[in-house]
Amino acid sequence: MLADLIHHVRESLEKEQIRRTVEVYTKNLHDNFPGTSFQTMSAKLLLNLAEYIAKLPDKQEGSIHYLLTKSISADEM
């Protein structure tokens, strides 16, 4: 449910909220405990956020978010 809310308000999120959302859902993606449906939902949310980040008018800001996403993903592996 929270992922659906974040999806619908993603255009209103501030930089720090985007960073934290990416951080939390990346950790969820790598957590085996809740099951594959939980991981699938996390992956979908991260893809939706990546799409939004790619469309940011400030390309430098979008690049920073992208690099953050990659950094968090790499740290979790």
Tab-separated table of N, CA and C in Angstrom:
chain	number	residue	atom	x	y	z
A	1	MET	N	0.818	-1.191	0.000
A	1	MET	CA	0.000	0.000	0.000
A	1	MET	C	0.864	1.258	0.000
A	2	LEU	N	1.897	1.274	0.805
A	2	LEU	CA	2.762	2.445	0.865
A	2	LEU	C	3.449	2.680	-0.475
A	3	ALA	N	3.833	1.608	-1.147
A	3	ALA	CA	4.479	1.736	-2.457
A	3	ALA	C	3.530	2.401	-3.457
A	4	ASP	N	2.237	2.070	-3.387
A	4	ASP	CA	1.253	2.702	-4.273
A	4	ASP	C	1.150	4.195	-3.993
A	5	LEU	N	1.149	4.564	-2.724
A	5	LEU	CA	1.097	5.975	-2.350
A	5	LEU	C	2.324	6.716	-2.879
A	6	ILE	N	3.491	6.132	-2.664
A	6	ILE	CA	4.733	6.768	-3.135
A	6	ILE	C	4.692	6.920	-4.649
A	7	HIS	N	4.194	5.898	-5.332
A	7	HIS	CA	4.092	5.961	-6.792
A	7	HIS	C	3.241	7.156	-7.224
A	8	HIS	N	2.131	7.373	-6.538
A	8	HIS	CA	1.213	8.440	-6.935
A	8	HIS	C	1.685	9.843	-6.551
A	9	VAL	N	2.534	9.951	-5.545
A	9	VAL	CA	3.010	11.274	-5.127
A	9	VAL	C	4.475	11.513	-5.500
A	10	ARG	N	5.062	10.646	-6.315
A	10	ARG	CA	6.500	10.717	-6.609
A	10	ARG	C	6.921	12.062	-7.191
A	11	GLU	N	6.043	12.723	-7.906
A	11	GLU	CA	6.388	14.020	-8.484
A	11	GLU	C	6.427	15.129	-7.438
A	12	SER	N	5.893	14.872	-6.267
A	12	SER	CA	5.886	15.861	-5.190
A	12	SER	C	6.995	15.625	-4.164
A	13	LEU	N	7.747	14.546	-4.314
A	13	LEU	CA	8.773	14.218	-3.338
A	13	LEU	C	9.972	15.152	-3.450
A	14	GLU	N	10.533	15.470	-2.312
A	14	GLU	CA	11.752	16.279	-2.282
A	14	GLU	C	12.954	15.363	-2.465
A	15	LYS	N	14.120	15.957	-2.713
A	15	LYS	CA	15.333	15.184	-2.962
A	15	LYS	C	15.628	14.171	-1.855
A	16	GLU	N	15.543	14.612	-0.626
A	16	GLU	CA	15.844	13.735	0.503
A	16	GLU	C	14.828	12.596	0.597
A	17	GLN	N	13.574	12.871	0.286
A	17	GLN	CA	12.553	11.829	0.322
A	17	GLN	C	12.800	10.794	-0.778
A	18	ILE	N	13.224	11.253	-1.941
A	18	ILE	CA	13.565	10.328	-3.027
A	18	ILE	C	14.742	9.467	-2.605
A	19	ARG	N	15.765	10.088	-2.037
A	19	ARG	CA	16.955	9.354	-1.614
A	19	ARG	C	16.585	8.274	-0.600
A	20	ARG	N	15.797	8.643	0.364
A	20	ARG	CA	15.422	7.700	1.423
A	20	ARG	C	14.534	6.577	0.875
A	21	THR	N	13.631	6.916	-0.013
A	21	THR	CA	12.762	5.909	-0.624
A	21	THR	C	13.583	4.899	-1.409
A	22	VAL	N	14.533	5.399	-2.193
A	22	VAL	CA	15.406	4.503	-2.956
A	22	VAL	C	16.199	3.612	-1.996
A	23	GLU	N	16.701	4.194	-0.941
A	23	GLU	CA	17.491	3.435	0.032
A	23	GLU	C	16.662	2.309	0.664
A	24	VAL	N	15.470	2.631	1.131
A	24	VAL	CA	14.622	1.646	1.809
A	24	VAL	C	14.179	0.546	0.850
A	25	TYR	N	13.706	0.922	-0.334
A	25	TYR	CA	13.186	-0.086	-1.246
A	25	TYR	C	14.288	-0.907	-1.903
A	26	THR	N	15.497	-0.376	-1.971
A	26	THR	CA	16.630	-1.186	-2.440
A	26	THR	C	16.953	-2.248	-1.400
A	27	LYS	N	16.923	-1.878	-0.141
A	27	LYS	CA	17.144	-2.867	0.921
A	27	LYS	C	16.042	-3.934	0.899
A	28	ASN	N	14.804	-3.504	0.682
A	28	ASN	CA	13.697	-4.456	0.596
A	28	ASN	C	13.889	-5.419	-0.570
A	29	LEU	N	14.434	-4.910	-1.646
A	29	LEU	CA	14.649	-5.725	-2.836
A	29	LEU	C	15.611	-6.871	-2.556
A	30	HIS	N	16.568	-6.641	-1.683
A	30	HIS	CA	17.577	-7.647	-1.379
A	30	HIS	C	17.236	-8.498	-0.152
A	31	ASP	N	16.088	-8.255	0.462
A	31	ASP	CA	15.678	-9.003	1.648
A	31	ASP	C	14.851	-10.211	1.228
A	32	ASN	N	15.283	-11.393	1.565
A	32	ASN	CA	14.588	-12.620	1.171
A	32	ASN	C	13.416	-12.976	2.068
A	33	PHE	N	13.324	-12.376	3.234
A	33	PHE	CA	12.341	-12.806	4.227
A	33	PHE	C	10.884	-12.684	3.765
A	34	PRO	N	10.406	-11.504	3.336
A	34	PRO	CA	8.971	-11.391	3.065
A	34	PRO	C	8.493	-12.196	1.851
A	35	GLY	N	9.363	-12.546	0.937
A	35	GLY	CA	8.951	-13.323	-0.234
A	35	GLY	C	9.089	-12.546	-1.525
A	36	THR	N	8.847	-13.243	-2.606
A	36	THR	CA	9.088	-12.649	-3.923
A	36	THR	C	8.094	-11.552	-4.284
A	37	SER	N	6.872	-11.621	-3.798
A	37	SER	CA	5.908	-10.566	-4.140
A	37	SER	C	6.349	-9.226	-3.549
A	38	PHE	N	6.949	-9.269	-2.382
A	38	PHE	CA	7.463	-8.057	-1.733
A	38	PHE	C	8.636	-7.494	-2.550
A	39	GLN	N	9.504	-8.385	-3.020
A	39	GLN	CA	10.637	-7.959	-3.834
A	39	GLN	C	10.159	-7.411	-5.179
A	40	THR	N	9.160	-8.031	-5.762
A	40	THR	CA	8.618	-7.557	-7.033
A	40	THR	C	8.032	-6.161	-6.880
A	41	MET	N	7.283	-5.940	-5.813
A	41	MET	CA	6.704	-4.622	-5.557
A	41	MET	C	7.799	-3.581	-5.371
A	42	SER	N	8.864	-3.935	-4.678
A	42	SER	CA	9.981	-3.009	-4.472
A	42	SER	C	10.657	-2.677	-5.793
A	43	ALA	N	10.846	-3.675	-6.631
A	43	ALA	CA	11.468	-3.456	-7.941
A	43	ALA	C	10.610	-2.538	-8.812
A	44	LYS	N	9.302	-2.737	-8.797
A	44	LYS	CA	8.402	-1.889	-9.587
A	44	LYS	C	8.469	-0.438	-9.115
A	45	LEU	N	8.475	-0.251	-7.811
A	45	LEU	CA	8.552	1.113	-7.283
A	45	LEU	C	9.873	1.766	-7.690
A	46	LEU	N	10.966	1.039	-7.574
A	46	LEU	CA	12.271	1.595	-7.953
A	46	LEU	C	12.316	1.929	-9.444
A	47	LEU	N	11.711	1.101	-10.278
A	47	LEU	CA	11.660	1.406	-11.715
A	47	LEU	C	10.835	2.660	-11.985
A	48	ASN	N	9.722	2.802	-11.273
A	48	ASN	CA	8.895	4.005	-11.429
A	48	ASN	C	9.657	5.257	-10.976
A	49	LEU	N	10.397	5.144	-9.891
A	49	LEU	CA	11.197	6.274	-9.429
A	49	LEU	C	12.318	6.588	-10.413
A	50	ALA	N	12.932	5.553	-10.983
A	50	ALA	CA	13.997	5.770	-11.968
A	50	ALA	C	13.448	6.501	-13.188
A	51	GLU	N	12.244	6.148	-13.606
A	51	GLU	CA	11.610	6.831	-14.730
A	51	GLU	C	11.373	8.306	-14.399
A	52	TYR	N	10.883	8.562	-13.202
A	52	TYR	CA	10.658	9.946	-12.771
A	52	TYR	C	11.971	10.714	-12.703
A	53	ILE	N	13.004	10.104	-12.138
A	53	ILE	CA	14.311	10.761	-12.023
A	53	ILE	C	14.859	11.099	-13.398
A	54	ALA	N	14.669	10.204	-14.359
A	54	ALA	CA	15.161	10.438	-15.722
A	54	ALA	C	14.459	11.619	-16.380
A	55	LYS	N	13.251	11.912	-15.946
A	55	LYS	CA	12.478	13.010	-16.535
A	55	LYS	C	12.656	14.347	-15.819
A	56	LEU	N	13.479	14.378	-14.767
A	56	LEU	CA	13.695	15.639	-14.053
A	56	LEU	C	14.257	16.689	-15.003
A	57	PRO	N	13.758	17.919	-14.924
A	57	PRO	CA	14.251	18.967	-15.826
A	57	PRO	C	15.726	19.305	-15.596
A	58	ASP	N	16.163	19.233	-14.354
A	58	ASP	CA	17.561	19.487	-14.026
A	58	ASP	C	18.329	18.177	-14.198
A	59	LYS	N	18.993	18.032	-15.331
A	59	LYS	CA	19.666	16.771	-15.650
A	59	LYS	C	20.789	16.457	-14.676
A	60	GLN	N	21.439	17.476	-14.135
A	60	GLN	CA	22.497	17.227	-13.159
A	60	GLN	C	21.891	16.608	-11.896
A	61	GLU	N	20.758	17.126	-11.466
A	61	GLU	CA	20.080	16.573	-10.290
A	61	GLU	C	19.643	15.140	-10.569
A	62	GLY	N	19.126	14.874	-11.762
A	62	GLY	CA	18.742	13.519	-12.134
A	62	GLY	C	19.931	12.578	-12.127
A	63	SER	N	21.071	13.072	-12.586
A	63	SER	CA	22.284	12.247	-12.598
A	63	SER	C	22.723	11.901	-11.183
A	64	ILE	N	22.613	12.850	-10.282
A	64	ILE	CA	22.985	12.611	-8.880
A	64	ILE	C	22.083	11.529	-8.285
A	65	HIS	N	20.787	11.611	-8.541
A	65	HIS	CA	19.860	10.596	-8.029
A	65	HIS	C	20.171	9.230	-8.641
A	66	TYR	N	20.489	9.221	-9.925
A	66	TYR	CA	20.813	7.957	-10.584
A	66	TYR	C	22.062	7.328	-9.970
A	67	LEU	N	23.081	8.143	-9.773
A	67	LEU	CA	24.307	7.628	-9.182
A	67	LEU	C	24.068	7.135	-7.758
A	68	LEU	N	23.226	7.836	-7.024
A	68	LEU	CA	22.873	7.401	-5.671
A	68	LEU	C	22.209	6.032	-5.716
A	69	THR	N	21.277	5.873	-6.647
A	69	THR	CA	20.583	4.599	-6.802
A	69	THR	C	21.565	3.483	-7.109
A	70	LYS	N	22.480	3.738	-8.021
A	70	LYS	CA	23.482	2.734	-8.378
A	70	LYS	C	24.378	2.425	-7.183
A	71	SER	N	24.745	3.454	-6.432
A	71	SER	CA	25.622	3.284	-5.279
A	71	SER	C	24.943	2.426	-4.220
A	72	ILE	N	23.701	2.697	-3.930
A	72	ILE	CA	22.966	1.929	-2.926
A	72	ILE	C	22.814	0.495	-3.400
A	73	SER	N	22.498	0.291	-4.666
A	73	SER	CA	22.331	-1.048	-5.202
A	73	SER	C	23.637	-1.834	-5.086
A	74	ALA	N	24.748	-1.208	-5.393
A	74	ALA	CA	26.046	-1.874	-5.347
A	74	ALA	C	26.429	-2.219	-3.905
A	75	ASP	N	26.094	-1.337	-2.973
A	75	ASP	CA	26.406	-1.580	-1.564
A	75	ASP	C	25.658	-2.794	-1.024
A	76	GLU	N	24.478	-3.050	-1.553
A	76	GLU	CA	23.645	-4.135	-1.043
A	76	GLU	C	24.084	-5.492	-1.569
A	77	MET	N	24.834	-5.539	-2.627
A	77	MET	CA	25.218	-6.831	-3.229
A	77	MET	C	26.421	-7.409	-2.587
